[in-house]
Coordinates of C-alpha atoms in Angstrom, one line a residue:
M211 CA -86.3 -26.8 9.3
A212 CA -88.6 -26.0 12.2
P213 CA -87.4 -23.3 14.6
S214 CA -85.8 -24.3 17.8
P215 CA -87.8 -23.9 21.0
P216 CA -86.8 -20.9 23.1
C217 CA -83.2 -21.6 23.9
G218 CA -82.3 -22.3 27.5
P219 CA -79.2 -20.7 28.9
T220 CA -76.1 -22.9 28.8
V221 CA -75.2 -21.3 32.1
T222 CA -77.5 -19.3 34.3
C223 CA -77.0 -15.7 35.3
A224 CA -76.7 -16.8 38.9
G225 CA -74.1 -19.3 37.8
V226 CA -71.7 -16.5 36.7
A227 CA -72.4 -14.1 39.6
A228 CA -69.2 -15.3 41.3
M229 CA -67.2 -13.8 38.4
E230 CA -68.0 -10.3 39.7
T231 CA -66.4 -8.6 42.6
A232 CA -69.7 -7.1 43.6
P233 CA -73.4 -7.6 42.8
M234 CA -74.5 -6.1 39.5
A235 CA -76.7 -3.0 39.7
G236 CA -79.9 -2.4 37.8
G237 CA -81.9 -5.5 38.5
D238 CA -81.7 -8.7 36.4
P239 CA -78.3 -8.6 34.6
C240 CA -79.7 -10.8 31.9
L241 CA -82.2 -8.2 30.8
K242 CA -80.8 -4.7 31.4
G243 CA -77.7 -3.0 30.1
R244 CA -75.9 -0.4 32.2
H245 CA -75.4 1.9 29.3
G246 CA -79.0 1.8 28.0
L247 CA -80.2 0.5 24.7
P248 CA -79.4 -3.0 24.1
F249 CA -70.1 -2.8 11.5
Q250 CA -68.6 -3.7 9.3
A251 CA -66.1 -6.4 8.4
E252 CA -62.5 -6.3 9.7
A253 CA -60.9 -4.0 7.2
A254 CA -57.3 -4.0 6.0
E255 CA -55.2 -1.1 7.1
V256 CA -56.0 1.8 4.9
G257 CA -53.1 3.4 3.1
L258 CA -53.4 7.1 3.7
T259 CA -50.7 9.8 3.6
G260 CA -50.5 13.3 4.9
V261 CA -52.5 12.5 8.1
P262 CA -52.6 15.3 10.7
A263 CA -51.6 14.5 14.2
P264 CA -54.6 13.7 16.5
P265 CA -55.7 16.5 18.7
G266 CA -55.7 15.8 22.4
S267 CA -52.9 13.1 22.2
A268 CA -51.4 14.5 25.4
A269 CA -54.7 14.5 27.3
Q270 CA -54.7 13.5 31.0
P271 CA -55.4 9.8 31.5
V272 CA -58.5 8.6 33.2
A273 CA -58.0 7.7 36.9
V274 CA -56.9 4.1 37.3
S275 CA -58.0 1.6 39.9
Q276 CA -55.4 -1.0 40.8
A277 CA -55.7 -4.1 42.9
A278 CA -53.7 -4.5 46.1
S279 CA -51.6 -7.0 44.6
A280 CA -54.1 -14.9 9.8
S281 CA -52.8 -16.4 7.0
H282 CA -49.3 -16.1 5.7
S283 CA -50.5 -12.5 4.9
A284 CA -50.6 -9.2 6.7
A285 CA -53.3 -10.5 9.0
A286 CA -51.1 -13.2 10.3
R287 CA -48.1 -10.9 10.7
Q288 CA -50.4 -8.4 12.5
A289 CA -51.5 -11.1 14.9
A290 CA -47.9 -12.1 15.7
G291 CA -46.8 -8.5 15.9
V292 CA -49.1 -8.0 18.9
W293 CA -46.4 -9.6 21.0
G294 CA -43.1 -9.2 19.2
G295 CA -40.3 -11.7 19.5
T296 CA -40.5 -15.5 18.8
P297 CA -42.3 -18.3 20.5
E298 CA -41.0 -20.2 23.5
A299 CA -42.4 -23.0 25.6
A300 CA -45.8 -22.2 27.2
R301 CA -45.8 -21.5 30.9
G302 CA -48.8 -19.2 31.2
P303 CA -49.2 -15.5 32.1
Q304 CA -47.0 -14.3 35.0
G305 CA -48.0 -12.6 38.2
L306 CA -49.4 -9.1 38.7
E307 CA -46.1 -7.3 39.6
G308 CA -45.7 -5.7 36.1
L309 CA -49.1 -4.0 36.1
Q310 CA -47.8 -0.8 37.7
G311 CA -46.5 0.3 34.3
L312 CA -49.7 -0.2 32.4
Q313 CA -50.9 3.4 32.6
G314 CA -47.6 4.5 31.2
E315 CA -48.0 2.1 28.3
L316 CA -51.5 3.4 27.6
Q317 CA -50.3 7.0 27.5
A318 CA -47.3 6.1 25.4
V319 CA -49.6 4.7 22.7
V320 CA -51.7 7.9 22.7
D321 CA -48.6 10.1 22.7
S322 CA -47.3 8.3 19.6
G323 CA -50.2 9.8 17.7
A324 CA -51.3 6.4 16.5
V325 CA -54.6 6.5 18.5
T326 CA -56.9 9.1 19.9
W327 CA -57.7 6.9 22.9
D328 CA -57.0 3.4 24.3
L329 CA -58.1 1.4 27.3
A330 CA -57.1 -1.8 29.1
R331 CA -58.5 -4.2 31.7
V332 CA -56.9 -7.1 33.5
V333 CA -59.1 -9.7 35.3
A334 CA -57.8 -12.5 37.5
D335 CA -60.0 -15.2 39.0
G336 CA -63.1 -13.2 38.3
R337 CA -61.8 -9.9 39.9
T338 CA -60.8 -6.8 37.9
V339 CA -57.2 -6.2 39.2
W340 CA -56.4 -3.3 36.9
K341 CA -58.3 -1.0 34.5
G342 CA -57.4 2.3 32.9
A343 CA -57.6 4.5 29.8
A344 CA -55.8 7.4 28.1
G345 CA -56.6 9.9 25.5
V346 CA -59.9 11.7 24.6
S347 CA -63.3 10.3 23.7
D348 CA -63.6 12.6 20.6
L349 CA -61.5 15.2 18.8
S350 CA -63.1 18.1 20.7
G351 CA -60.9 17.0 23.6
R352 CA -63.5 17.8 26.2
R353 CA -64.1 14.4 27.7
P354 CA -61.5 11.8 28.7
V355 CA -62.0 8.1 27.9
D356 CA -63.9 5.9 30.3
P357 CA -62.3 2.4 30.6
D358 CA -65.8 1.0 31.1
G359 CA -67.1 2.4 27.8
R360 CA -68.5 0.4 24.8
F361 CA -66.7 -0.1 21.5
R362 CA -67.0 -2.1 18.3
I363 CA -65.2 -5.4 18.7
G364 CA -64.8 -6.4 15.0
S365 CA -63.6 -9.9 14.5
I366 CA -63.8 -10.8 18.2
T367 CA -67.4 -11.4 17.1
K368 CA -66.1 -14.6 15.4
T369 CA -65.5 -16.2 18.8
F370 CA -69.1 -15.6 19.8
T371 CA -70.3 -17.1 16.4
A372 CA -68.0 -20.1 16.7
T373 CA -69.2 -20.8 20.2
V374 CA -72.8 -21.0 19.1
V375 CA -71.8 -23.4 16.2
L376 CA -69.9 -25.6 18.7
Q377 CA -72.9 -25.6 21.1
L378 CA -75.0 -26.9 18.2
V379 CA -72.3 -29.5 17.6
G380 CA -72.6 -30.6 21.2
E381 CA -76.4 -30.8 20.8
G382 CA -75.9 -33.2 17.8
R383 CA -77.4 -30.8 15.4
I384 CA -74.2 -30.0 13.4
R385 CA -71.2 -32.2 12.6
L386 CA -67.9 -30.4 12.3
D387 CA -66.6 -32.5 9.5
A388 CA -69.9 -32.6 7.6
P389 CA -69.9 -30.8 4.3
V390 CA -71.4 -27.3 4.1
E391 CA -73.6 -28.5 1.3
A392 CA -75.4 -30.8 3.8
Y393 CA -76.7 -27.8 5.7
L394 CA -76.6 -24.9 3.1
P395 CA -77.3 -26.6 -0.2
G396 CA -76.2 -24.5 -3.2
A397 CA -74.8 -21.7 -1.0
V398 CA -71.2 -22.3 -2.0
P399 CA -69.6 -23.8 -5.1
N400 CA -67.9 -27.1 -4.1
G401 CA -69.9 -27.0 -0.9
S402 CA -69.6 -30.8 -0.8
G403 CA -65.9 -30.5 -0.4
I404 CA -65.8 -27.8 2.3
S405 CA -66.5 -28.8 5.9
V406 CA -68.0 -26.8 8.7
R407 CA -64.6 -27.1 10.5
Q408 CA -62.9 -25.5 7.6
L409 CA -65.2 -22.5 7.7
L410 CA -64.4 -21.9 11.4
N411 CA -60.6 -22.3 11.1
H412 CA -60.2 -20.5 7.8
T413 CA -58.9 -23.4 5.8
S414 CA -61.8 -23.5 3.3
G415 CA -59.9 -21.4 0.7
L416 CA -63.0 -19.3 0.1
F417 CA -62.3 -15.8 -1.3
N418 CA -62.5 -13.0 1.3
Y419 CA -65.0 -10.4 0.3
N420 CA -63.0 -7.8 2.2
D421 CA -60.5 -8.0 -0.7
L422 CA -63.1 -6.4 -3.0
P423 CA -63.0 -2.6 -3.1
E424 CA -66.8 -2.3 -3.5
Y425 CA -67.0 -3.6 0.1
V426 CA -63.8 -2.3 1.6
P427 CA -62.5 0.6 -0.4
V428 CA -58.9 1.7 0.0
D429 CA -58.5 4.7 -2.4
Q430 CA -59.4 8.2 -1.5
A431 CA -62.5 8.3 -3.8
G432 CA -63.8 5.0 -2.5
L433 CA -63.3 6.1 1.1
A434 CA -65.1 9.4 0.6
E435 CA -68.0 7.5 -1.0
W436 CA -68.0 5.1 1.9
V437 CA -68.3 8.0 4.3
R438 CA -71.1 9.6 2.3
V439 CA -73.1 6.5 1.3
G440 CA -71.5 3.2 1.8
R441 CA -71.5 3.0 5.6
W442 CA -75.3 3.4 5.7
R443 CA -76.0 0.5 3.2
T444 CA -77.7 -2.7 4.3
F445 CA -76.1 -5.9 3.0
S446 CA -77.4 -9.4 2.7
A447 CA -75.1 -12.2 3.9
P448 CA -76.2 -14.7 1.2
A449 CA -75.7 -12.0 -1.5
I450 CA -72.2 -11.2 -0.2
V451 CA -71.3 -14.9 -0.1
A452 CA -72.6 -15.4 -3.7
D453 CA -70.4 -12.4 -4.8
A454 CA -67.4 -13.6 -2.9
T455 CA -67.6 -17.2 -4.2
S456 CA -67.9 -16.0 -7.8
H457 CA -64.2 -15.4 -7.4
A458 CA -61.7 -18.2 -7.5
P459 CA -60.8 -19.8 -4.2
Y460 CA -57.3 -19.2 -2.8
F461 CA -56.6 -23.0 -2.6
A462 CA -58.4 -26.3 -2.4
P463 CA -60.2 -26.9 0.9
G464 CA -57.9 -27.9 3.7
Q465 CA -54.7 -27.2 1.9
D466 CA -53.7 -24.0 3.6
F467 CA -54.9 -21.1 5.8
H468 CA -56.3 -17.8 4.6
Y469 CA -58.3 -15.6 6.9
S470 CA -61.7 -14.9 5.2
N471 CA -64.7 -13.2 6.6
T472 CA -66.8 -15.1 4.0
N473 CA -66.3 -18.2 6.2
Y474 CA -68.1 -16.5 9.1
L475 CA -71.0 -15.1 7.1
L476 CA -71.6 -18.7 6.2
A477 CA -71.3 -19.8 9.8
G478 CA -74.0 -17.2 10.6
M479 CA -76.2 -18.6 7.8
L480 CA -75.6 -22.1 9.1
I481 CA -76.8 -21.1 12.6
E482 CA -80.0 -19.6 11.1
R483 CA -80.7 -22.7 8.9
I484 CA -80.3 -25.1 11.9
T485 CA -82.1 -23.1 14.6
G486 CA -84.6 -21.1 12.6
R487 CA -83.4 -17.9 14.2
S488 CA -80.7 -15.4 13.2
W489 CA -77.2 -15.8 14.5
N490 CA -77.7 -12.5 16.4
E491 CA -80.6 -14.0 18.3
E492 CA -78.8 -17.2 19.1
V493 CA -75.8 -15.3 20.5
E494 CA -78.1 -13.2 22.6
C495 CA -80.0 -16.2 23.8
R496 CA -77.1 -18.6 24.4
I497 CA -74.3 -16.3 25.5
I498 CA -75.2 -12.7 26.2
R499 CA -78.2 -13.2 28.5
P500 CA -77.0 -16.3 30.4
L501 CA -73.6 -14.6 31.2
G502 CA -75.2 -11.2 32.0
L503 CA -73.2 -9.4 29.4
R504 CA -75.2 -6.2 29.9
D505 CA -73.3 -4.0 27.6
T506 CA -72.8 -6.5 24.7
S507 CA -75.0 -6.5 21.6
M508 CA -74.9 -8.0 18.1
P509 CA -76.7 -5.4 16.0
T510 CA -78.2 -6.3 12.6
T511 CA -78.5 -3.0 10.7
S512 CA -78.6 -0.2 13.3
P513 CA -75.6 2.2 12.8
L514 CA -75.8 3.4 16.4
L515 CA -73.2 2.9 19.1
T516 CA -75.3 3.7 22.2
G517 CA -74.3 4.3 25.8
L518 CA -70.9 5.6 27.0
H519 CA -68.3 5.2 24.2
A520 CA -65.3 6.9 22.6
H521 CA -65.5 7.9 18.9
Q522 CA -63.6 6.3 16.0
Y523 CA -62.2 8.2 13.0
L524 CA -61.4 7.6 9.4
V525 CA -58.7 10.1 8.2
L526 CA -59.0 11.3 4.7
A527 CA -56.6 13.5 2.8
S528 CA -59.0 16.4 3.6
G529 CA -59.0 15.6 7.3
P530 CA -60.6 13.3 9.9
V531 CA -64.2 12.1 9.6
D532 CA -66.2 10.6 12.5
A533 CA -66.8 7.0 11.5
T534 CA -68.4 5.9 14.8
L535 CA -71.8 5.4 13.1
M536 CA -72.0 2.6 10.5
N537 CA -74.5 -0.1 9.4
P538 CA -73.0 -3.4 10.7
S539 CA -74.7 -5.7 8.2
L540 CA -71.5 -5.9 6.0
A541 CA -69.7 -7.6 8.9
G542 CA -72.6 -9.7 10.2
A543 CA -71.5 -12.9 12.0
A544 CA -67.9 -12.0 11.1
G545 CA -67.6 -8.7 13.0
A546 CA -70.8 -6.8 13.9
G547 CA -70.4 -7.0 17.7
I548 CA -70.3 -4.2 20.3
S549 CA -69.1 -4.8 23.9
T550 CA -67.0 -3.6 26.8
A551 CA -63.7 -4.8 28.2
A552 CA -65.5 -6.1 31.3
D553 CA -68.0 -8.1 29.2
L554 CA -65.3 -9.5 27.0
A555 CA -63.3 -10.7 30.0
R556 CA -66.4 -12.4 31.4
F557 CA -67.2 -14.1 28.2
Q558 CA -63.6 -15.4 27.8
S559 CA -63.5 -16.6 31.4
A560 CA -66.7 -18.6 30.9
L561 CA -65.6 -19.9 27.5
L562 CA -62.1 -21.1 28.5
G563 CA -63.3 -22.1 31.9
G564 CA -65.8 -24.6 30.5
G565 CA -69.0 -22.7 31.2
L566 CA -70.2 -22.5 27.6
L567 CA -69.0 -25.6 25.9
R568 CA -68.7 -29.3 26.8
P569 CA -65.1 -30.5 27.1
A570 CA -65.2 -32.2 23.7
E571 CA -66.3 -29.1 21.9
L572 CA -63.9 -26.8 23.8
A573 CA -61.1 -29.2 22.9
E574 CA -62.1 -28.9 19.2
M575 CA -62.2 -25.1 19.5
K576 CA -58.6 -25.2 20.8
R577 CA -57.3 -27.5 18.0
T578 CA -55.3 -25.2 15.8
V579 CA -53.8 -24.9 12.3
D580 CA -50.4 -23.2 12.0
V581 CA -50.5 -19.6 10.8
H582 CA -46.7 -19.1 11.5
F583 CA -45.2 -16.1 13.2
G584 CA -46.0 -17.7 16.6
V585 CA -49.7 -17.7 16.0
A586 CA -52.1 -20.6 15.3
Y587 CA -55.9 -20.5 14.6
G588 CA -58.5 -22.8 16.1
L589 CA -62.2 -22.6 15.7
G590 CA -62.8 -18.9 16.2
L591 CA -60.0 -18.8 18.7
M592 CA -56.3 -17.9 18.2
R593 CA -53.3 -19.3 20.1
F594 CA -50.4 -16.9 20.7
D595 CA -47.1 -18.4 21.8
V596 CA -45.4 -15.4 23.5
V597 CA -41.8 -15.0 24.7
G598 CA -41.7 -14.7 28.4
C599 CA -45.4 -15.3 28.8
G600 CA -46.2 -18.7 27.2
E601 CA -49.5 -19.7 25.6
L602 CA -52.4 -17.3 25.4
R603 CA -55.8 -17.8 23.7
G604 CA -58.0 -15.1 22.3
H605 CA -58.8 -13.0 19.1
L606 CA -58.2 -9.7 17.5
G607 CA -60.8 -7.3 16.2
G608 CA -60.4 -4.5 13.7
I609 CA -62.8 -2.1 12.0
R610 CA -62.5 1.3 10.4
G611 CA -60.9 3.5 13.1
N612 CA -60.9 0.9 15.9
V613 CA -58.9 -2.1 17.1
S614 CA -59.4 -4.5 20.0
Y615 CA -57.7 -7.5 21.5
F616 CA -58.9 -10.1 24.0
F617 CA -56.7 -12.9 25.3
G618 CA -55.9 -14.9 28.4
D619 CA -54.5 -18.1 29.8
P620 CA -55.9 -21.3 28.4
A621 CA -57.7 -22.3 31.6
G622 CA -59.7 -19.0 31.7
R623 CA -58.3 -17.7 35.0
R624 CA -56.8 -14.5 33.7
Q625 CA -58.1 -12.2 31.0
V626 CA -56.8 -9.1 29.3
V627 CA -58.7 -6.8 27.0
T628 CA -57.3 -3.8 25.2
A629 CA -58.8 -1.5 22.6
G630 CA -58.0 1.8 20.9
G631 CA -59.2 4.4 18.4
L632 CA -56.8 4.3 15.5
Y633 CA -55.9 7.5 13.8
G634 CA -54.7 7.3 10.1
Q635 CA -52.2 4.9 8.7
V636 CA -51.3 2.8 11.7
D637 CA -49.7 -0.6 12.2
S638 CA -51.8 -1.4 15.2
S639 CA -49.8 -4.6 16.0
E640 CA -46.7 -2.5 16.4
V641 CA -48.1 0.3 18.5
F642 CA -49.9 -2.1 20.8
T643 CA -47.1 -4.5 21.4
G644 CA -45.8 -3.0 24.6
L645 CA -49.2 -2.5 26.1
N646 CA -50.4 -6.0 25.3
R647 CA -47.2 -7.6 26.6
A648 CA -47.3 -5.6 29.8
A649 CA -51.0 -6.4 30.4
A650 CA -50.8 -10.1 29.6
C651 CA -47.3 -11.0 31.0
G652 CA -46.8 -8.4 33.7

């Protein structure tokens, strides 16, 4: 298939300038990142014991600016546990009165020893009304965390990937209910029975390569080998897909939900087949540049995390290891992204506000399948039904040593982003429940 012409922005940089409270410094926001130079699949929680407490957990928080006013598996339970409680009728996020306690929530998570750092940002109608951070940027304890720093976003990358696929649907180049075989012949066994939609909403039944220890080790020997060698390896998406699909599917297509990164590697391959460019290039061209997401990137193989950032750690029995650097090719279109809280809020505002997709495709993205526990999954976008807060839309991201969340009201008027550096064996959904509820519903 012939490559696409240079893709034109779905929205212009000028068109999103109103989302900022002040003009962006540094010239053309489509071309230059504030932090300089423009990972790996979402991993299951690693079972480790005997983990030492993180140094610096009682560090002073960064100064805060305030406005004047998954499947029926652990992944699904984690998503639901972000909020606690049970669903109730949607009525949207509440006012800003509860934000005064957010710094305390951030510090409480750090003080629990579950993370070495965390941060949060709340945006309403394009204005940052609250941002803050707590903890230390690395275990030396010499530098506090900056709430504007960059971090690996893990599976939040899926929302970017799904948005590009849906833009191609809107252009008439992909049909959601067409079989994968029509676009990627021979890539998947039973590709004629699996639709593009089923890739994006995790109802394909395809085996998740994250369940294979050669990709995501969980024992001490495997983790030590990952630190020494595995994190520097370059992986091929087609090769990973071939390996994953050599394993039996979880169920027949469309019969159930099972979160699988294999689906999104295929979505990235689909983008490349249709456009003639990599999924990374299409995300850059269609989303990052048009929205002026200056600190967002979708790396291919570079292990670097450039610019201002806090570190992330893998805790072995022998002690903590800095895991900030890692080749992101294992994650690819399922989880390779890097961003900031400000950029993620802007992306979500544009997406849910109708700036990136036509109404028909945005409606398809919001159509969900039930995951239970008060969570449903659309096309790269989760729906959370939250007690006392109503319906929220967003996604979770997790990688080794890091977790992130972005969510907001369905109309795109209010966005919340939180992230943290996990330390050891941590149920991130449990430790972030209070913070996420306070930020989203306060």
